[in-house]
Amino acid sequence: MEPTPEQSPHHAYPDHWEADVVLRDGGTARIRPITTDDAERLVSFYEQVSDESKYYRFFAPYPRLSARDVHRFTHHDYVDRVGLAVTIGGEFIATVRYDRIDGQGRPASAPADEAEVAFLVQDAHQGRGVASALLEHIAAVARERGIRRFAAEVLPANNKMIKVFRDAGFTQQRSFEDGSVHLTLDLEPTAESLAVQRAREQRAEARSVQRLLAPGSVAVIGVGRAPGGVGRSVLRNLLGSGFTGRAYAVNTSFDAGTGTVEGVPAHRSVREIGEQVDLAVVAVPADRVPAVVADCGESGVQGLVVLSAGYAERGAEGRERQRELVRQARSYGMRIIGPNAFGIINTAPEVRLNASLAPESPKAGRIGLFTQSGAIGIAVLAGLHRRSAGLSAFISAGNRADVSGNDFLQYWYEDPGTDVALLYLESLGNPRKFTRLARRTAAVKPVVVVKGARHSGTNPPGHAVPVSRIPDATVSALMRQAGVIRVDTVTEMVDVGVLLAGQPLPDGPRVAILGNSESLGLLTYDACLAEGLRPRPPRDLTTVASPQDFRNALAEALADRTCDAVIVTAIPWVGEDGEAETGDGEVLAAALREAAATGPAKPVAVVHVEMGGLAQALAAATSTAAPPAHRPSGPGPQAPSAAPGAPGGSPAGTPAPAASDGRAGAPGDPAPSTTRAPGHPSASPGRAPAAEGAPSPGRAPVSEAAPSPGRPAPDAGRIPAYPAAERAVRALAEAVKYAQWRRQAATPGKVPEFLDDTIDEHGTAALIGRLLGPDPDPRGRPLTHDEACELLAGYGIAVRPALPAPDPEAAVAAAGQLGYPVALKTTAPHLRHRADLGGVRLDLAGENALRRAYDELTDLLGTPAELRPVVQAMAPRGVDTVVRASIDAAAGAVLSFGLAGAPSELLGDTAHRLVPATDRDAAELIRSIKAAPVLFGWRGSAPADTAALEELLLRVSRLVDDHPEVVSAALEPVVVATHGLTVLGASVRLAPPPARSDLGPRRLPSY
């Protein structure tokens, strides 16, 4: 909304303050600055506020606003006087205003840094978290305008407003003066305020997803009058799934007398329905969607699933149509899945929603699936169906213009019905937020991701999100740091998902292999070694082994304390009559299930050849035993375990947080060596547990994250089967790495305090300000060698001096100043760090050797002006490494490490971590490159001083974290000796810092 000429011309309308936010109940609203055009809206809003709320705002009866009031509250300079409004459907539902004041509480201008703030929320919208969201945004605006404190006067009876201030997490002071509570808030963000903000964001976004997945009523818009078509198909799928709510068919072309379609009420508009509609599935041409959205918004619909195509996947015109769709839906408080979506499915028995183009709902289970591609979604659904793996929810978001994978991570984090989250992503709209949410979710349940479009450098058609320029290898490393299980294909995603959904996490990499084929056992053994596991020699049961032999061998392996997981290999065995026994596999499946159910909780996987019946029997069966309890070695987020013989933990990890209604079980203390007790009862919400030791007929096991009432039990106890050894081993290896991450994540790393004593943060900030100048170039500028050395010195990073040598005499003089032996090297860009081209001469012990090297260098490579030679004192011998840090606008600051030269440049052997890095991150960074053994005494060499290297990494991380103006820094080479290290070269680039959306107030992305 543009300002009018009445507004101060030198303070333009701040459109960057506009934001869409998700409220506590999952609905959306828009926050924007108030302008002079809002007079009528303000008056209308005030008329709908109760007398009590008016009294709380003005401390006296104030039935109506005067013309002077309206003028005052709609005219702002956007610096000393600012007003924000929350709107839904274009109308105000809340306002906030601040006025800058001096120390005596009188109106003031800068440099005064305090402001008086006041809120007013319509009574109908109180309790939705409106004031909390407004406080975040008005505080950010105030900080931008140089205001550091808010002052507020609140009546003691206004408990709601006092709570808003108290719970914000800001440092505050309270006093009681003249019959009111005087509050002063320090607006500098704190760890507590950021935690409060993110907790509110999680609850709000999770609730918005829940409203989409569990509607009480659904209207399918675009249902054809004749069978066929997208709308009619979706309606039939919805009814075929047994949807427990109300369903309606909507089409503007229906005749007035059309009573029902497919047995449900038919209407020409949502408005005509006359009852609350929670979810609308839109299947009309794109040019008719705006009218449908308006009809839904005005009728109070909470969310939309837009199947219609013709948006950002069609080019610039479609992208603008997509932006307008999102703006229109959000203006009514609705969220969107799509456009160009395939649909959504929720298998919970209390919902049974199939609002998609999938003709059959998947089996109910404990896996959540999000995909940005309808075709990939179909493929994954088919793969899970073949493995009899159930889903808790399925979402195919299409262009995901609004609701994204981040929103579903927020939802699955606390969803007691989901144990494993699978995501197929083609783009990351907000990588910073994704890694933050993924890390938190992965601490309680596995997150498995396939990333499409990895090497194209562009987003797929329809994905109107910022493009990150960081390489795919870096993305993969950052996902690993966040605990995400990154796999390459959807087949691997299914393989890993079914293992994690059905089996406990392994305590380590030790694998027992047993089966009736020596060759298949050896293939499995080799695959384990290739994946970094520690297999024991395969145990060959021979081809005459019976199902009972398999059972006994598996029971022995599970009881063996020296193994953490078991892989069973099976080929058709020889029966008593000498004939090859293929059968349907049910006998062998029963034997394996019995052994797994009675043994200690360790993951079991089966590799079979030409035994499809075995795979089907294993997939179709669910153990009647209690689910496996898992206790990873070492402390960490773990599954709670009962006492031995009692029901155990969830298959893949710890429970989600307990729901507010208490349906999810509370975490308990893990008990070591818990076993699965066959036939032990599993409690179910809403149903009394069976008596001790009594079987619970027909009950599948449940995880400790108890399902909601009626929710199907998890797939715990299912033994996954794979047609190839490599697939089973790869899935198990991912589970091993994830379990290790979980154990380590339990005790997070930290930044050592000793760094604070050797870091001059304020002095470095002042230096950066001088180097950038008052009007910095947005493109930034590289620092000279001396400038880079001075900046790095502020963080305790010393760069060995290098003196210019434009001629032989200058080289000799420099060597005399530094002391022999010295190195002579070129600094020309095309020869920098290229010792292989002869641009570096080392160990020059005297003047003659230096002059000879200088002549050889210039004769071979060019004139001194072209080579830019320098002289540097020799460093102690060691391993040449490279330390880099850079800022990606989308992903944030990334710290990288590798060995100098071919390992990192040619082979890409470089490790990455997000900044800020902890001591654990620094240690892992060094050890995660393939060439790491070179630093640890490879082939009898002296180990390098990795402690000094870790400290250097932490200093660089701290530098770019404290000063986002340092957009890139490279230390090359860093020679790590047996004792200490030497930085021989450094380059730094400064630029105005990119915006940090992850540190600002909550807002939905706008692309």
Short mmCIF file of C-alpha atoms in Angstrom, two decimals, residues 369-634:
data_model
loop_
_atom_site.label_atom_id
_atom_site.label_comp_id
_atom_site.label_asym_id
_atom_site.label_seq_id
_atom_site.Cartn_x
_atom_site.Cartn_y
_atom_site.Cartn_z
CA LEU A 369 6.02 -38.54 3.27
CA PHE A 370 6.43 -35.09 1.70
CA THR A 371 7.26 -34.66 -1.97
CA GLN A 372 7.49 -31.70 -4.32
CA SER A 373 6.75 -33.90 -7.33
CA GLY A 374 3.54 -35.74 -8.09
CA ALA A 375 5.33 -38.30 -10.26
CA ILE A 376 7.89 -39.03 -7.54
CA GLY A 377 5.08 -39.20 -5.01
CA ILE A 378 3.34 -41.87 -7.05
CA ALA A 379 6.58 -43.84 -7.33
CA VAL A 380 7.28 -43.70 -3.60
CA LEU A 381 3.71 -44.65 -2.75
CA ALA A 382 4.05 -47.66 -5.03
CA GLY A 383 7.36 -48.64 -3.48
CA LEU A 384 6.02 -48.41 0.05
CA HIS A 385 2.91 -50.36 -0.97
CA ARG A 386 5.04 -53.21 -2.33
CA ARG A 387 6.87 -53.33 1.00
CA SER A 388 3.56 -53.16 2.93
CA ALA A 389 4.92 -50.09 4.72
CA GLY A 390 2.23 -47.79 6.06
CA LEU A 391 2.04 -44.00 6.00
CA SER A 392 0.75 -41.57 8.57
CA ALA A 393 0.46 -38.79 5.99
CA PHE A 394 1.30 -38.08 2.37
CA ILE A 395 1.72 -34.61 0.86
CA SER A 396 2.55 -33.80 -2.74
CA ALA A 397 2.92 -30.03 -2.71
CA GLY A 398 3.58 -29.25 -6.38
CA ASN A 399 4.95 -25.73 -6.70
CA ARG A 400 4.75 -25.36 -2.89
CA ALA A 401 4.11 -21.65 -3.16
CA ASP A 402 3.08 -21.53 0.49
CA VAL A 403 3.15 -24.68 2.64
CA SER A 404 6.55 -26.37 2.29
CA GLY A 405 8.64 -29.16 3.71
CA ASN A 406 9.66 -26.85 6.56
CA ASP A 407 6.04 -26.63 7.70
CA PHE A 408 5.71 -30.41 7.75
CA LEU A 409 8.94 -30.76 9.71
CA GLN A 410 7.34 -28.45 12.28
CA TYR A 411 4.27 -30.71 12.32
CA TRP A 412 6.05 -34.08 12.34
CA TYR A 413 8.36 -32.97 15.13
CA GLU A 414 5.53 -33.26 17.63
CA ASP A 415 3.18 -35.60 15.76
CA PRO A 416 2.85 -38.78 17.87
CA GLY A 417 1.57 -40.66 14.81
CA THR A 418 4.78 -40.26 12.79
CA ASP A 419 8.06 -42.03 13.61
CA VAL A 420 10.00 -41.41 10.37
CA ALA A 421 9.87 -38.41 8.00
CA LEU A 422 10.67 -38.91 4.30
CA LEU A 423 11.09 -35.88 2.04
CA TYR A 424 11.73 -35.54 -1.67
CA LEU A 425 12.91 -31.97 -2.27
CA GLU A 426 13.85 -30.25 -5.50
CA SER A 427 14.57 -26.85 -3.96
CA LEU A 428 15.10 -25.36 -0.53
CA GLY A 429 13.27 -22.07 -0.15
CA ASN A 430 14.87 -21.31 3.24
CA PRO A 431 17.96 -23.50 3.79
CA ARG A 432 18.84 -21.85 7.12
CA LYS A 433 15.44 -22.66 8.53
CA PHE A 434 15.44 -26.14 7.01
CA THR A 435 18.71 -27.13 8.68
CA ARG A 436 17.51 -25.69 12.00
CA LEU A 437 14.20 -27.56 11.88
CA ALA A 438 15.78 -30.74 10.55
CA ARG A 439 18.35 -30.78 13.37
CA ARG A 440 15.62 -30.43 15.99
CA THR A 441 13.37 -33.06 14.39
CA ALA A 442 16.24 -35.49 13.81
CA ALA A 443 16.96 -35.41 17.54
CA VAL A 444 13.67 -37.25 18.14
CA LYS A 445 12.93 -39.10 14.89
CA PRO A 446 14.77 -39.84 11.63
CA VAL A 447 14.53 -37.41 8.70
CA VAL A 448 15.39 -38.98 5.32
CA VAL A 449 15.84 -36.66 2.33
CA VAL A 450 16.30 -37.12 -1.40
CA LYS A 451 17.39 -33.90 -3.10
CA GLY A 452 16.52 -33.59 -6.79
CA ALA A 453 17.96 -31.02 -9.22
CA ARG A 454 21.31 -31.30 -7.44
CA HIS A 455 23.59 -30.26 -10.27
CA SER A 456 21.49 -28.04 -12.50
CA GLY A 457 22.26 -24.78 -10.66
CA THR A 458 18.65 -23.71 -11.15
CA ASN A 459 15.32 -24.49 -9.58
CA PRO A 460 12.83 -26.76 -11.35
CA PRO A 461 9.98 -25.05 -13.21
CA GLY A 462 7.38 -23.78 -10.80
CA HIS A 463 9.72 -23.32 -7.82
CA ALA A 464 9.88 -19.55 -7.45
CA VAL A 465 12.43 -19.55 -4.61
CA PRO A 466 15.96 -18.11 -4.28
CA VAL A 467 18.66 -20.22 -5.90
CA SER A 468 21.52 -21.22 -3.64
CA ARG A 469 24.92 -21.25 -5.30
CA ILE A 470 26.61 -23.57 -2.84
CA PRO A 471 27.72 -26.90 -4.35
CA ASP A 472 25.68 -30.02 -3.79
CA ALA A 473 28.52 -31.60 -1.81
CA THR A 474 28.30 -28.70 0.62
CA VAL A 475 24.52 -29.08 0.89
CA SER A 476 24.99 -32.77 1.66
CA ALA A 477 27.57 -32.03 4.36
CA LEU A 478 25.33 -29.46 6.00
CA MET A 479 22.43 -31.91 6.01
CA ARG A 480 24.63 -34.50 7.68
CA GLN A 481 25.62 -31.93 10.29
CA ALA A 482 21.91 -31.41 11.00
CA GLY A 483 21.34 -35.16 11.43
CA VAL A 484 19.51 -35.54 8.11
CA ILE A 485 19.89 -38.90 6.36
CA ARG A 486 20.71 -37.80 2.82
CA VAL A 487 20.24 -40.49 0.15
CA ASP A 488 20.58 -40.31 -3.61
CA THR A 489 17.46 -42.05 -4.93
CA VAL A 490 13.84 -42.61 -3.99
CA THR A 491 14.56 -46.34 -3.88
CA GLU A 492 17.17 -45.75 -1.19
CA MET A 493 14.73 -43.48 0.63
CA VAL A 494 12.18 -46.31 0.78
CA ASP A 495 14.88 -48.81 1.78
CA VAL A 496 16.04 -46.66 4.67
CA GLY A 497 12.53 -45.64 5.66
CA VAL A 498 11.19 -49.17 6.07
CA LEU A 499 14.23 -50.19 8.12
CA LEU A 500 13.93 -47.22 10.48
CA ALA A 501 10.17 -47.62 10.80
CA GLY A 502 10.38 -51.29 11.72
CA GLN A 503 13.66 -51.78 13.57
CA PRO A 504 15.51 -50.24 16.52
CA LEU A 505 18.60 -48.13 16.00
CA PRO A 506 21.90 -50.02 16.19
CA ASP A 507 24.31 -49.33 19.03
CA GLY A 508 27.31 -49.51 16.72
CA PRO A 509 28.69 -50.70 13.36
CA ARG A 510 29.31 -54.39 14.23
CA VAL A 511 27.26 -56.65 11.94
CA ALA A 512 26.62 -60.38 12.12
CA ILE A 513 25.85 -62.10 8.80
CA LEU A 514 24.18 -65.50 8.57
CA GLY A 515 22.36 -67.45 5.89
CA ASN A 516 22.19 -70.49 3.67
CA SER A 517 24.38 -69.16 0.85
CA GLU A 518 28.11 -68.70 1.29
CA SER A 519 28.33 -66.55 -1.84
CA LEU A 520 25.49 -64.26 -0.81
CA GLY A 521 27.07 -63.95 2.61
CA LEU A 522 30.39 -62.88 1.07
CA LEU A 523 28.65 -60.29 -1.09
CA THR A 524 27.01 -58.92 2.03
CA TYR A 525 30.33 -58.94 3.87
CA ASP A 526 32.02 -56.96 1.07
CA ALA A 527 29.14 -54.49 0.97
CA CYS A 528 29.48 -53.90 4.72
CA LEU A 529 33.16 -53.11 4.39
CA ALA A 530 32.46 -50.74 1.51
CA GLU A 531 29.93 -48.84 3.66
CA GLY A 532 32.27 -48.51 6.62
CA LEU A 533 30.61 -51.17 8.78
CA ARG A 534 32.47 -53.82 10.79
CA PRO A 535 31.11 -57.20 9.68
CA ARG A 536 31.91 -60.46 11.36
CA PRO A 537 32.79 -63.39 9.09
CA PRO A 538 29.57 -64.72 7.53
CA ARG A 539 28.07 -67.80 9.13
CA ASP A 540 27.09 -70.30 6.46
CA LEU A 541 24.11 -72.45 7.49
CA THR A 542 24.43 -74.40 4.18
CA THR A 543 21.65 -74.92 1.68
CA VAL A 544 20.06 -77.65 3.79
CA ALA A 545 19.31 -75.26 6.63
CA SER A 546 15.71 -75.38 7.80
CA PRO A 547 13.64 -72.45 9.11
CA GLN A 548 14.40 -73.72 12.63
CA ASP A 549 18.14 -73.49 11.87
CA PHE A 550 17.62 -69.89 10.78
CA ARG A 551 15.71 -69.19 13.96
CA ASN A 552 18.41 -70.62 16.20
CA ALA A 553 21.23 -68.85 14.37
CA LEU A 554 19.44 -65.50 14.48
CA ALA A 555 18.69 -65.90 18.20
CA GLU A 556 22.40 -66.62 18.86
CA ALA A 557 23.52 -63.61 16.84
CA LEU A 558 21.11 -61.28 18.61
CA ALA A 559 22.27 -62.53 21.99
CA ASP A 560 25.93 -61.97 21.07
CA ARG A 561 27.15 -58.80 22.80
CA THR A 562 29.83 -58.31 20.12
CA CYS A 563 27.33 -57.55 17.37
CA ASP A 564 24.98 -54.57 16.96
CA ALA A 565 22.89 -55.69 13.98
CA VAL A 566 22.15 -58.82 11.98
CA ILE A 567 21.73 -59.37 8.26
CA VAL A 568 20.09 -62.65 7.25
CA THR A 569 20.73 -63.92 3.72
CA ALA A 570 18.39 -66.47 2.18
CA ILE A 571 18.05 -68.40 -1.04
CA PRO A 572 15.53 -71.19 -1.73
CA TRP A 573 16.50 -74.09 0.52
CA VAL A 574 16.44 -77.84 -0.06
CA GLY A 575 13.45 -79.62 1.42
CA GLU A 576 13.31 -83.07 2.96
CA ASP A 577 12.43 -84.59 -0.40
CA GLY A 578 15.49 -83.03 -2.02
CA GLU A 579 13.44 -80.53 -3.98
CA ALA A 580 14.28 -76.79 -3.83
CA GLU A 581 11.84 -75.16 -1.47
CA THR A 582 10.60 -71.79 -2.67
CA GLY A 583 7.17 -71.83 -1.08
CA ASP A 584 5.53 -68.66 0.02
CA GLY A 585 8.16 -67.92 2.66
CA GLU A 586 5.70 -67.87 5.52
CA VAL A 587 7.45 -70.60 7.49
CA LEU A 588 10.86 -68.92 7.32
CA ALA A 589 9.31 -65.50 7.99
CA ALA A 590 7.62 -66.86 11.12
CA ALA A 591 10.89 -68.37 12.33
CA LEU A 592 12.78 -65.09 11.84
CA ARG A 593 10.07 -63.07 13.51
CA GLU A 594 10.03 -65.39 16.50
CA ALA A 595 13.80 -65.10 16.98
CA ALA A 596 13.74 -61.32 16.58
CA ALA A 597 10.84 -60.93 19.01
CA THR A 598 12.52 -62.90 21.79
CA GLY A 599 16.05 -61.56 21.47
CA PRO A 600 17.68 -58.28 22.50
CA ALA A 601 16.54 -55.21 20.56
CA LYS A 602 18.87 -55.06 17.57
CA PRO A 603 18.04 -54.27 13.95
CA VAL A 604 17.51 -57.24 11.64
CA ALA A 605 17.36 -57.10 7.84
CA VAL A 606 16.91 -59.89 5.31
CA VAL A 607 18.59 -60.24 1.91
CA HIS A 608 16.82 -62.73 -0.33
CA VAL A 609 17.29 -64.10 -3.84
CA GLU A 610 14.28 -65.38 -5.77
CA MET A 611 12.19 -65.57 -2.62
CA GLY A 612 9.51 -62.98 -3.21
CA GLY A 613 7.17 -64.93 -1.00
CA LEU A 614 9.53 -64.41 1.93
CA ALA A 615 9.60 -60.66 1.39
CA GLN A 616 5.82 -60.54 1.22
CA ALA A 617 5.42 -62.69 4.31
CA LEU A 618 7.83 -60.52 6.30
CA ALA A 619 6.16 -57.32 5.10
CA ALA A 620 2.63 -58.52 5.68
CA ALA A 621 3.22 -59.74 9.21
CA THR A 622 3.36 -57.66 12.32
CA SER A 623 4.91 -59.06 15.44
CA THR A 624 2.61 -59.53 18.38
CA ALA A 625 5.54 -58.74 20.63
CA ALA A 626 6.13 -55.43 22.30
CA PRO A 627 8.08 -53.01 20.11
CA PRO A 628 11.87 -53.05 20.33
CA ALA A 629 13.39 -50.82 22.96
CA HIS A 630 16.48 -48.99 21.85
CA ARG A 631 19.23 -47.72 24.01
CA PRO A 632 22.08 -46.12 22.06
CA SER A 633 25.44 -46.34 23.72
CA GLY A 634 26.27 -43.14 25.56
#
